[in-house]
Amino acid sequence: MVADGPEIPAPPWRKQRAGRRRDASRRPLSRELIVDTAIGVLDAEGMDAITMRRIAQELGTGPASLYAHVANKDELLEDVLDRIAAEVALPEPDPARWQEQLKEVAREIRAMYRRHGDIARASLGKIPTSPNVLRIAECELALMRAGGVPPKIAGLAVDRFAQMIDADCIEGTVLAGKSPEGQDPHEFYAAFVPQVRAYFEALPAERFPNIVAMAGELTGGDDDDRFEFGLDIMVRGIASYAEGRPPAG
Amino acid sequence: MVADGPEIPAPPWRKQRAGRRRDASRRPLSRELIVDTAIGVLDAEGMDAITMRRIAQELGTGPASLYAHVANKDELLEDVLDRIAAEVALPEPDPARWQEQLKEVAREIRAMYRRHGDIARASLGKIPTSPNVLRIAECELALMRAGGVPPKIAGLAVDRFAQMIDADCIEGTVLAGKSPEGQDPHEFYAAFVPQVRAYFEALPAERFPNIVAMAGELTGGDDDDRFEFGLDIMVRGIASYAEGRPPAG
DNA sequence: ACCTGAACACCGTTCAAGT
DNA sequence: ACCTGAACACCGTTCAAGT
């Protein structure tokens, strides 16, 4: 803390350097602080609001200053991902419940992504190398090994599993991102689905017999239902390779 | 065709309007032509090169001119997706082979995306409503219904299926996008994987026993292997719900 | 060593004005 | 009706210069 008396205005002829001189009482710039700020912006306004310029502004400086601490935006996003990955609670493996436990982990990750804007977009396709993300992969591998899933299958499955969760969370934000300014995305979505259903039902039945007949099923579930279904068929598929147990049914 | 003699230069004092007057001999602007041009740019340089400005430039005009024919960039991308979706060859359903046929369709879609840059990014999360995309969904539904998959399951599966293919294709381009200027992305990737493997192997074994032990499996398959595996467990999961047949094994 | 202003080379979209 | 120039409000990143 610095003792600060009432501020004396700078002489007006000493032109003001755009007024964005960093307040000396603030924490000095650091990678930590930049990541903190990015997460703050992310939580409040979503991933599109994470720009180098915006974060710099939040810190009372210009975008160029950030580059002394992070190589580029990609690296910053990686740090953000690692930091929030630490929030994911992981179970102690119980071989009898490995399939349910695997689903629990997936739900935890999804909930974490949902708390933090749409940052999943920055995860898809990245090879995990940061500690907190690896910690999650380690747990998934342990669960599958406990369940008798062969190493080769488990190795592939952990990749596909992460991809599925990323994709689901991205998908969840695409439509939300289209909802008009200020309107609740959930409401917007709820109002949109019946229109899609009506559209499917009105399609020419000769060309699209199944879509017309199954318009209800195609537009039925909400996003949680779809996620659970995807999780379910994936875990069933993985379980069908587990040694010494019948395929889940 | 217009008869065109040798061009007479405009008087230099009649200042040149930036020299980008549209050549009158070209096809007039239209939604068709804009989509054509976008696909050309996409195929040659990838999705990041699809910008309103770039397409306009390709057509010898300014970006504002495009807005007379497409509402915005999103709508343009939707048109691009519909156009290329027409390239996907679809099988006649054979109930005995429905699982393999479903996989074939997935492979066709993936091959189509790979021919066209990384446009899959524009598909993830979008509800399909355009005819050529619906045509694919219709076929998938027909295959699953032929295989005895209950309507509710098939309705959810068609959504998850598309999501998985989109995600796989996006993933495939993320790493490629990181390969340094000019270098072959495939080579770059091939050189990168052993480094990741070495990194996994060098991790502290107390904290990451499974990652260390399975470093080989985790970095083993190429992108085709991973895609086929994801397809396999997904179809197995779907098949486990088919009526009147045992889960695939 | 750390930070900064200014610039570079871009974006999507709007809008008044032209033909 | 169709097209355009110019502008608006942005991007990520670099670099010479300051402290």
Coordinates of C-alpha atoms (C1' of nucleotides) in Angstrom, one line a residue:
Chain A
M1 CA 0.0 0.0 0.0
V2 CA 1.1 3.5 -0.8
A3 CA 0.1 6.6 1.2
D4 CA -2.0 8.6 -1.1
G5 CA -3.2 12.1 -0.3
P6 CA -5.8 13.9 -2.4
E7 CA -4.8 13.8 -6.0
I8 CA -3.2 16.9 -7.5
P9 CA -4.2 17.3 -11.1
A10 CA -1.3 17.2 -13.6
P11 CA -0.6 20.5 -15.3
P12 CA -2.8 20.6 -18.3
W13 CA 0.1 21.6 -20.7
R14 CA 1.9 18.4 -19.8
K15 CA -0.2 16.4 -22.2
Q16 CA -1.9 13.4 -20.5
R17 CA -0.4 10.3 -22.1
A18 CA -4.0 9.2 -23.0
G19 CA -4.8 8.9 -19.3
R20 CA -4.1 5.2 -19.1
R21 CA -0.9 5.2 -17.1
R22 CA -1.0 2.1 -14.9
D23 CA -2.0 2.9 -11.3
A24 CA 1.1 2.2 -9.3
S25 CA -0.9 0.9 -6.4
R26 CA -2.1 -2.0 -8.5
R27 CA -0.5 -5.4 -8.5
P28 CA 2.3 -5.4 -11.1
L29 CA 1.7 -7.1 -14.3
S30 CA 2.4 -10.9 -14.3
R31 CA 1.2 -14.0 -16.1
E32 CA -0.9 -14.8 -13.0
L33 CA -2.6 -11.5 -13.0
I34 CA -3.2 -11.6 -16.8
V35 CA -4.8 -15.1 -16.5
D36 CA -6.9 -13.9 -13.5
T37 CA -8.2 -11.0 -15.6
A38 CA -8.9 -13.2 -18.6
I39 CA -11.0 -15.5 -16.5
G40 CA -12.9 -12.6 -15.0
V41 CA -13.7 -11.3 -18.5
L42 CA -14.6 -14.8 -19.7
D43 CA -17.0 -15.5 -16.8
A44 CA -18.7 -12.2 -17.3
E45 CA -18.9 -12.0 -21.0
G46 CA -17.8 -15.2 -22.7
M47 CA -14.9 -16.1 -24.8
D48 CA -15.4 -13.6 -27.6
A49 CA -14.7 -10.9 -25.0
I50 CA -11.2 -12.3 -24.3
T51 CA -9.1 -10.1 -26.5
M52 CA -5.6 -8.9 -25.7
R53 CA -6.9 -5.4 -26.0
R54 CA -9.8 -5.9 -23.6
I55 CA -7.6 -7.6 -20.9
A56 CA -5.0 -4.9 -21.2
Q57 CA -7.7 -2.3 -20.8
E58 CA -9.0 -4.1 -17.7
L59 CA -5.5 -3.8 -16.3
G60 CA -5.1 -0.2 -17.2
T61 CA -2.5 -0.6 -19.9
G62 CA -2.1 -1.3 -23.6
P63 CA -2.2 -4.7 -25.4
A64 CA 1.6 -4.6 -26.1
S65 CA 2.3 -4.8 -22.4
L66 CA 0.9 -8.3 -22.1
Y67 CA 3.5 -9.6 -24.5
A68 CA 6.2 -9.3 -21.9
H69 CA 4.4 -12.1 -20.0
V70 CA 2.7 -14.3 -22.5
A71 CA 3.9 -15.3 -25.9
N72 CA 0.6 -14.9 -27.6
K73 CA -3.1 -15.3 -27.2
D74 CA -3.0 -19.1 -27.7
E75 CA -0.6 -19.5 -24.8
L76 CA -2.8 -17.3 -22.6
L77 CA -5.8 -19.5 -23.4
E78 CA -3.9 -22.6 -22.6
D79 CA -3.1 -21.1 -19.2
V80 CA -6.8 -20.2 -18.7
L81 CA -7.7 -23.8 -19.5
D82 CA -5.2 -25.2 -17.1
R83 CA -6.4 -22.9 -14.3
I84 CA -10.0 -23.8 -14.6
A85 CA -9.3 -27.5 -15.1
A86 CA -8.2 -27.5 -11.5
E87 CA -11.8 -27.0 -10.4
V88 CA -12.9 -30.4 -11.7
A89 CA -13.5 -32.8 -8.8
L90 CA -12.3 -36.4 -9.4
P91 CA -13.4 -39.6 -7.8
E92 CA -11.4 -42.4 -6.2
P93 CA -11.7 -45.3 -8.6
D94 CA -14.2 -48.0 -7.6
P95 CA -13.9 -50.8 -10.1
A96 CA -17.5 -51.8 -9.6
R97 CA -18.7 -48.4 -10.6
W98 CA -16.2 -47.4 -13.3
Q99 CA -18.8 -46.6 -16.0
E100 CA -20.8 -44.4 -13.7
Q101 CA -17.7 -42.8 -12.4
L102 CA -16.5 -42.0 -15.9
K103 CA -19.8 -40.3 -16.6
E104 CA -19.5 -38.3 -13.4
V105 CA -16.2 -37.0 -14.5
A106 CA -17.7 -36.0 -17.8
R107 CA -20.5 -34.1 -16.1
E108 CA -18.0 -32.4 -13.8
I109 CA -16.0 -31.2 -16.8
R110 CA -19.1 -30.0 -18.6
A111 CA -20.3 -28.1 -15.5
M112 CA -16.9 -26.5 -15.2
Y113 CA -16.9 -25.4 -18.9
R114 CA -20.4 -24.0 -18.4
R115 CA -19.3 -21.9 -15.5
H116 CA -16.6 -20.4 -17.6
G117 CA -18.3 -19.0 -20.7
D118 CA -17.6 -21.0 -23.9
I119 CA -13.9 -21.6 -23.4
A120 CA -14.3 -25.2 -24.5
R121 CA -13.6 -23.8 -28.0
A122 CA -10.0 -23.3 -27.0
S123 CA -9.7 -26.9 -25.9
L124 CA -10.9 -28.8 -28.9
G125 CA -8.0 -30.3 -30.8
K126 CA -5.3 -29.3 -28.4
I127 CA -3.1 -32.0 -27.0
P128 CA -3.3 -31.8 -23.2
T129 CA 0.1 -31.1 -21.7
S130 CA -0.7 -28.8 -18.7
P131 CA -0.8 -30.4 -15.2
N132 CA -4.4 -29.9 -14.3
V133 CA -5.7 -31.1 -17.6
L134 CA -3.4 -34.1 -17.4
R135 CA -4.7 -34.8 -14.0
I136 CA -8.2 -35.3 -15.5
A137 CA -6.8 -37.6 -18.2
E138 CA -4.9 -39.6 -15.6
C139 CA -8.1 -40.2 -13.7
E140 CA -10.1 -41.3 -16.7
L141 CA -7.3 -43.8 -17.6
A142 CA -7.3 -45.1 -14.0
L143 CA -11.1 -45.6 -14.2
M144 CA -11.0 -47.4 -17.4
R145 CA -8.1 -49.6 -16.4
A146 CA -9.9 -50.4 -13.2
G147 CA -12.9 -51.5 -15.4
G148 CA -10.7 -53.8 -17.4
V149 CA -10.6 -51.7 -20.6
P150 CA -7.4 -52.7 -22.5
P151 CA -4.7 -50.1 -22.6
K152 CA -4.9 -49.5 -26.3
I153 CA -8.7 -48.9 -26.1
A154 CA -8.3 -46.7 -23.0
G155 CA -5.6 -44.6 -24.7
L156 CA -7.9 -43.9 -27.7
A157 CA -11.0 -43.5 -25.6
V158 CA -9.5 -40.7 -23.4
D159 CA -8.9 -38.6 -26.5
R160 CA -12.4 -39.2 -27.9
F161 CA -14.0 -38.6 -24.6
A162 CA -12.4 -35.2 -24.2
Q163 CA -13.4 -34.4 -27.8
M164 CA -17.0 -35.2 -27.2
I165 CA -17.2 -33.0 -24.1
D166 CA -15.5 -30.1 -25.8
A167 CA -17.8 -30.5 -28.8
D168 CA -20.9 -30.6 -26.6
C169 CA -20.0 -27.5 -24.8
I170 CA -19.1 -25.6 -27.9
E171 CA -22.4 -26.7 -29.5
G172 CA -24.2 -25.4 -26.5
T173 CA -22.8 -21.9 -27.0
V174 CA -23.3 -21.6 -30.7
L175 CA -27.0 -21.3 -30.6
A176 CA -26.8 -19.2 -27.4
G177 CA -24.5 -16.8 -29.3
K178 CA -27.2 -16.2 -31.9
S179 CA -29.8 -15.1 -29.4
P180 CA -30.5 -11.4 -29.9
E181 CA -28.9 -8.8 -27.7
G182 CA -30.0 -9.1 -24.1
Q183 CA -32.5 -11.9 -24.5
D184 CA -32.0 -15.0 -22.3
P185 CA -30.4 -17.6 -24.5
H186 CA -32.3 -20.4 -22.8
E187 CA -35.6 -18.7 -23.6
F188 CA -34.5 -18.0 -27.2
Y189 CA -33.7 -21.6 -27.6
A190 CA -36.9 -22.8 -26.1
A191 CA -38.8 -20.6 -28.6
F192 CA -36.7 -21.7 -31.5
V193 CA -37.1 -25.5 -31.2
P194 CA -40.8 -25.7 -31.9
Q195 CA -40.2 -23.7 -35.1
V196 CA -37.6 -26.2 -36.2
R197 CA -40.0 -29.0 -35.4
A198 CA -42.8 -27.4 -37.5
Y199 CA -40.3 -26.9 -40.3
F200 CA -39.3 -30.6 -40.2
E201 CA -43.0 -31.7 -40.2
A202 CA -43.7 -29.5 -43.2
L203 CA -40.9 -31.0 -45.3
P204 CA -41.9 -33.1 -48.4
A205 CA -42.5 -36.6 -47.0
E206 CA -41.4 -38.3 -50.3
R207 CA -37.9 -36.9 -49.9
F208 CA -37.6 -36.9 -46.2
P209 CA -39.9 -39.6 -44.8
N210 CA -37.9 -40.2 -41.7
I211 CA -37.3 -36.6 -40.8
V212 CA -41.0 -35.9 -41.2
A213 CA -42.0 -38.9 -39.2
M214 CA -39.4 -38.3 -36.5
A215 CA -39.6 -34.6 -36.2
G216 CA -40.6 -34.9 -32.6
E217 CA -37.7 -37.2 -31.7
L218 CA -35.3 -35.0 -33.6
T219 CA -36.2 -31.9 -31.6
G220 CA -37.3 -33.6 -28.4
G221 CA -34.5 -33.6 -25.9
D222 CA -32.9 -30.6 -24.3
D223 CA -29.2 -30.1 -24.1
D224 CA -28.8 -32.2 -21.0
D225 CA -30.6 -35.1 -22.6
R226 CA -28.4 -35.0 -25.6
F227 CA -25.3 -34.9 -23.6
E228 CA -26.3 -37.8 -21.4
F229 CA -27.2 -39.8 -24.5
G230 CA -23.9 -39.2 -26.1
L231 CA -22.1 -40.1 -22.9
D232 CA -24.2 -43.2 -22.6
I233 CA -23.5 -44.6 -26.1
M234 CA -19.9 -43.8 -25.8
V235 CA -19.4 -45.5 -22.4
R236 CA -21.4 -48.5 -23.7
G237 CA -19.1 -48.7 -26.7
I238 CA -16.0 -48.5 -24.5
A239 CA -17.4 -51.0 -22.1
S240 CA -18.0 -53.5 -24.9
Y241 CA -14.2 -53.8 -25.0
A242 CA -13.8 -54.4 -21.3
E243 CA -12.2 -57.7 -20.4
G244 CA -14.1 -60.2 -18.2
R245 CA -17.4 -58.5 -18.3
P246 CA -20.4 -58.5 -20.7
P247 CA -21.1 -55.4 -22.7
A248 CA -23.3 -53.0 -20.8
G249 CA -27.0 -53.3 -21.6
Chain B
M1 CA -19.2 -12.4 -74.4
V2 CA -18.6 -8.8 -75.3
A3 CA -16.5 -7.6 -78.2
D4 CA -13.5 -6.0 -76.7
G5 CA -10.9 -4.1 -78.7
P6 CA -7.6 -3.0 -77.2
E7 CA -8.3 -1.0 -74.1
I8 CA -8.1 2.7 -74.3
P9 CA -6.8 4.1 -71.0
A10 CA -9.1 6.5 -69.2
P11 CA -8.0 10.1 -69.1
P12 CA -5.7 10.4 -66.2
W13 CA -7.5 13.5 -64.8
R14 CA -10.7 11.6 -64.4
K15 CA -9.6 10.0 -61.2
Q16 CA -9.7 6.3 -61.2
R17 CA -12.2 5.4 -58.5
A18 CA -9.5 3.2 -56.8
G19 CA -9.3 1.0 -59.9
R20 CA -11.7 -1.6 -58.7
R21 CA -14.7 -1.0 -60.9
R22 CA -16.2 -4.3 -61.6
D23 CA -15.3 -5.6 -65.1
A24 CA -18.7 -5.5 -66.9
S25 CA -17.8 -8.7 -68.8
R26 CA -17.9 -10.8 -65.6
R27 CA -20.9 -12.6 -64.4
P28 CA -23.0 -10.2 -62.3
L29 CA -23.0 -10.6 -58.6
S30 CA -25.3 -13.2 -57.2
R31 CA -25.6 -15.4 -54.2
E32 CA -24.5 -18.4 -56.4
L33 CA -21.4 -16.6 -57.6
I34 CA -20.5 -15.5 -54.1
V35 CA -20.8 -19.0 -52.7
D36 CA -18.7 -20.3 -55.7
T37 CA -16.1 -17.8 -54.9
A38 CA -16.1 -18.6 -51.2
I39 CA -15.6 -22.3 -51.9
G40 CA -12.8 -21.5 -54.2
V41 CA -11.0 -19.5 -51.5
L42 CA -11.8 -22.2 -48.9
D43 CA -10.4 -25.0 -50.9
A44 CA -7.2 -23.1 -51.7
E45 CA -6.5 -21.5 -48.4
G46 CA -8.8 -22.8 -45.7
M47 CA -11.7 -21.3 -43.7
D48 CA -9.7 -18.4 -42.2
A49 CA -9.3 -17.0 -45.7
I50 CA -13.1 -16.8 -46.1
T51 CA -13.6 -13.1 -45.2
M52 CA -16.2 -10.8 -46.8
R53 CA -13.3 -8.6 -47.8
R54 CA -11.4 -11.4 -49.5
I55 CA -14.3 -12.7 -51.4
A56 CA -15.3 -9.2 -52.5
Q57 CA -11.7 -8.7 -53.7
E58 CA -11.8 -11.9 -55.6
L59 CA -14.9 -10.6 -57.4
G60 CA -13.4 -7.2 -58.1
T61 CA -15.6 -5.3 -55.7
G62 CA -15.8 -4.1 -52.1
P63 CA -17.2 -6.0 -49.2
A64 CA -20.3 -3.9 -48.9
S65 CA -21.5 -5.2 -52.3
L66 CA -21.9 -8.7 -51.0
Y67 CA -24.6 -7.6 -48.5
A68 CA -27.1 -7.1 -51.3
H69 CA -27.1 -10.9 -51.8
V70 CA -26.3 -12.5 -48.4
A71 CA -27.5 -11.2 -45.1
N72 CA -24.2 -11.8 -43.3
K73 CA -21.2 -14.1 -43.1
D74 CA -23.1 -16.8 -41.2
E75 CA -25.7 -17.1 -43.9
L76 CA -22.9 -17.4 -46.5
L77 CA -21.2 -20.2 -44.6
E78 CA -24.5 -22.0 -44.3
D79 CA -24.9 -21.8 -48.1
V80 CA -21.3 -23.1 -48.5
L81 CA -22.1 -26.0 -46.2
D82 CA -25.2 -26.9 -48.1
R83 CA -23.5 -26.8 -51.4
I84 CA -20.6 -29.1 -50.4
A85 CA -23.0 -31.4 -48.5
A86 CA -24.3 -32.4 -51.9
E87 CA -21.1 -34.1 -52.7
V88 CA -21.6 -36.8 -50.0
A89 CA -22.6 -40.2 -51.7
L90 CA -25.2 -42.0 -49.7
P91 CA -25.9 -45.8 -49.8
E92 CA -29.2 -47.6 -50.4
P93 CA -30.1 -49.1 -46.9
D94 CA -29.3 -52.7 -46.5
P95 CA -30.7 -53.8 -43.1
A96 CA -28.0 -56.6 -42.7
R97 CA -25.2 -54.1 -43.1
W98 CA -26.6 -51.0 -41.4
Q99 CA -23.7 -50.5 -38.9
E100 CA -21.1 -50.7 -41.6
Q101 CA -23.2 -48.4 -43.9
L102 CA -23.5 -45.9 -41.1
K103 CA -19.7 -45.9 -40.8
E104 CA -19.4 -45.4 -44.6
V105 CA -21.6 -42.3 -44.5
A106 CA -19.4 -40.9 -41.7
R107 CA -16.3 -41.6 -43.7
E108 CA -17.9 -39.9 -46.8
I109 CA -18.7 -36.8 -44.7
R110 CA -15.2 -36.6 -43.3
A111 CA -13.6 -37.0 -46.7
M112 CA -15.9 -34.2 -48.0
Y113 CA -14.9 -31.9 -45.1
R114 CA -11.2 -32.7 -45.7
R115 CA -11.5 -31.7 -49.4
H116 CA -12.9 -28.4 -48.3
G117 CA -10.5 -26.8 -45.8
D118 CA -11.6 -26.7 -42.3
I119 CA -15.2 -25.6 -42.9
A120 CA -16.5 -28.2 -40.3
R121 CA -16.0 -25.4 -37.8
A122 CA -19.0 -23.7 -39.3
S123 CA -21.2 -26.8 -38.9
L124 CA -20.7 -27.7 -35.3
G125 CA -23.7 -26.6 -33.2
K126 CA -25.9 -25.6 -36.2
I127 CA -29.3 -27.2 -36.5
P128 CA -29.4 -28.6 -40.0
T129 CA -32.2 -27.1 -42.1
S130 CA -30.7 -26.9 -45.6
P131 CA -31.8 -29.6 -48.1
N132 CA -28.5 -31.3 -48.8
V133 CA -27.6 -31.5 -45.1
L134 CA -31.0 -32.8 -44.3
R135 CA -30.6 -35.4 -47.1
I136 CA -27.7 -36.9 -45.1
A137 CA -29.6 -36.9 -41.8
E138 CA -32.5 -38.6 -43.6
C139 CA -30.2 -41.3 -44.8
E140 CA -28.7 -41.9 -41.4
L141 CA -32.2 -42.2 -39.9
A142 CA -33.2 -44.7 -42.6
L143 CA -30.1 -46.8 -41.9
M144 CA -30.8 -46.9 -38.1
R145 CA -34.5 -47.6 -38.6
A146 CA -33.6 -50.4 -40.9
G147 CA -31.3 -51.7 -38.2
G148 CA -34.0 -51.7 -35.6
V149 CA -32.8 -48.7 -33.6
P150 CA -35.8 -47.2 -31.8
P151 CA -37.0 -43.8 -33.1
K152 CA -36.1 -42.0 -29.9
I153 CA -32.5 -43.4 -29.9
A154 CA -32.1 -42.7 -33.7
G155 CA -33.3 -39.1 -33.2
L156 CA -30.7 -38.4 -30.6
A157 CA -28.0 -40.5 -32.4
V158 CA -28.2 -38.5 -35.6
D159 CA -27.3 -35.3 -33.7
R160 CA -24.5 -36.9 -31.8
F161 CA -23.2 -38.5 -34.9
A162 CA -22.9 -35.2 -36.8
Q163 CA -21.3 -33.6 -33.8
M164 CA -18.7 -36.3 -33.6
I165 CA -17.7 -35.9 -37.3
D166 CA -17.6 -32.1 -37.0
A167 CA -15.4 -32.3 -33.9
D168 CA -13.0 -34.8 -35.5
C169 CA -12.6 -32.6 -38.6
I170 CA -12.1 -29.4 -36.5
E171 CA -9.6 -31.2 -34.3
G172 CA -7.7 -32.3 -37.4
T173 CA -7.2 -28.7 -38.5
V174 CA -6.3 -27.2 -35.2
L175 CA -2.8 -28.8 -35.0
A176 CA -2.4 -28.3 -38.7
G177 CA -3.1 -24.7 -38.3
K178 CA -0.2 -24.4 -35.9
S179 CA 2.4 -25.8 -38.3
P180 CA 4.8 -23.0 -39.3
E181 CA 4.4 -21.2 -42.5
G182 CA 4.8 -23.3 -45.6
Q183 CA 5.7 -26.6 -43.8
D184 CA 3.6 -29.6 -44.6
P185 CA 1.2 -30.0 -41.7
H186 CA 1.4 -33.8 -41.9
E187 CA 5.1 -33.7 -41.5
F188 CA 4.9 -31.2 -38.7
Y189 CA 2.4 -33.4 -36.9
A190 CA 4.6 -36.5 -37.4
A191 CA 7.5 -34.7 -35.9
F192 CA 5.5 -33.4 -33.0
V193 CA 4.0 -36.6 -31.7
P194 CA 7.2 -38.2 -30.5
Q195 CA 8.0 -35.1 -28.5
V196 CA 4.6 -35.4 -26.8
R197 CA 5.3 -39.1 -26.1
A198 CA 8.7 -38.3 -24.6
Y199 CA 7.1 -35.6 -22.5
F200 CA 4.4 -38.0 -21.2
E201 CA 7.1 -40.6 -20.4
A202 CA 9.1 -38.1 -18.4
L203 CA 6.2 -37.0 -16.2
P204 CA 6.4 -37.9 -12.5
A205 CA 5.2 -41.4 -12.2
E206 CA 3.7 -41.0 -8.7
R207 CA 1.2 -38.4 -9.9
F208 CA 0.6 -39.7 -13.4
P209 CA 1.2 -43.5 -13.3
N210 CA -1.2 -44.3 -16.1
I211 CA -0.2 -41.5 -18.5
V212 CA 3.5 -42.5 -18.0
A213 CA 2.7 -46.2 -18.5
M214 CA 0.4 -45.6 -21.5
A215 CA 2.4 -42.9 -23.2
G216 CA 2.7 -45.1 -26.2
E217 CA -1.0 -45.9 -26.4
L218 CA -1.9 -42.2 -25.9
T219 CA 0.2 -41.1 -28.8
G220 CA 0.0 -44.2 -30.9
G221 CA -2.8 -43.9 -33.5
D222 CA -2.9 -41.5 -36.4
D223 CA -5.9 -39.3 -37.1
D224 CA -7.6 -42.0 -39.2
D225 CA -7.2 -44.6 -36.3
R226 CA -8.7 -42.1 -33.8
F227 CA -11.6 -41.4 -36.1
E228 CA -12.3 -45.1 -36.8
F229 CA -12.2 -45.8 -33.1
G230 CA -14.6 -43.0 -32.2
L231 CA -16.9 -44.2 -35.0
D232 CA -16.7 -47.8 -33.7
I233 CA -17.5 -47.1 -30.1
M234 CA -20.4 -44.8 -31.1
V235 CA -21.9 -47.3 -33.5
R236 CA -21.5 -50.1 -30.9
G237 CA -23.3 -47.9 -28.4
I238 CA -26.1 -47.2 -30.8
A239 CA -26.4 -50.8 -31.8
S240 CA -26.7 -51.9 -28.2
Y241 CA -30.2 -50.3 -28.3
A242 CA -31.2 -52.0 -31.6
E243 CA -34.3 -54.2 -31.2
G244 CA -34.1 -57.9 -31.9
R245 CA -30.3 -58.2 -32.1
P246 CA -27.5 -58.6 -29.6
P247 CA -25.2 -55.7 -28.9
A248 CA -22.4 -55.6 -31.4
G249 CA -19.2 -57.3 -30.2
Chain C
dA1 C1' 13.9 -5.7 -17.4
dC2 C1' 9.6 -4.1 -18.0
dC3 C1' 6.4 -1.3 -20.1
dT4 C1' 4.5 1.8 -23.7
dG5 C1' 2.6 4.5 -28.0
dA6 C1' 2.0 4.0 -32.4
dA7 C1' 1.7 1.5 -36.2
dC8 C1' 0.8 -2.5 -39.4
dA9 C1' -2.2 -5.3 -41.6
dC10 C1' -6.3 -6.9 -40.9
dC11 C1' -11.8 -7.9 -39.5
dG12 C1' -17.7 -7.7 -40.2
dT13 C1' -21.1 -4.5 -41.0
dT14 C1' -23.6 -0.1 -41.9
dC15 C1' -25.1 3.7 -44.5
dA16 C1' -25.6 7.6 -47.4
dA17 C1' -24.7 8.3 -52.0
dG18 C1' -24.4 7.1 -56.7
dT19 C1' -26.1 4.8 -61.2
Chain D
dA1 C1' -32.6 -2.5 -57.7
dC2 C1' -28.0 -3.0 -57.3
dC3 C1' -23.7 -1.4 -56.2
dT4 C1' -20.1 1.5 -54.0
dG5 C1' -16.7 4.4 -50.9
dA6 C1' -16.0 5.6 -46.7
dA7 C1' -16.5 5.0 -42.2
dC8 C1' -17.2 2.7 -37.6
dA9 C1' -15.7 -0.1 -34.1
dC10 C1' -13.0 -3.5 -33.7
dC11 C1' -8.8 -7.5 -34.0
dG12 C1' -3.4 -9.8 -32.8
dT13 C1' 1.1 -8.7 -33.0
dT14 C1' 5.5 -6.0 -33.6
dC15 C1' 8.9 -2.7 -32.7
dA16 C1' 11.5 1.3 -31.5
dA17 C1' 11.5 4.1 -27.7
dG18 C1' 11.2 5.2 -23.0
dT19 C1' 12.0 4.5 -17.8

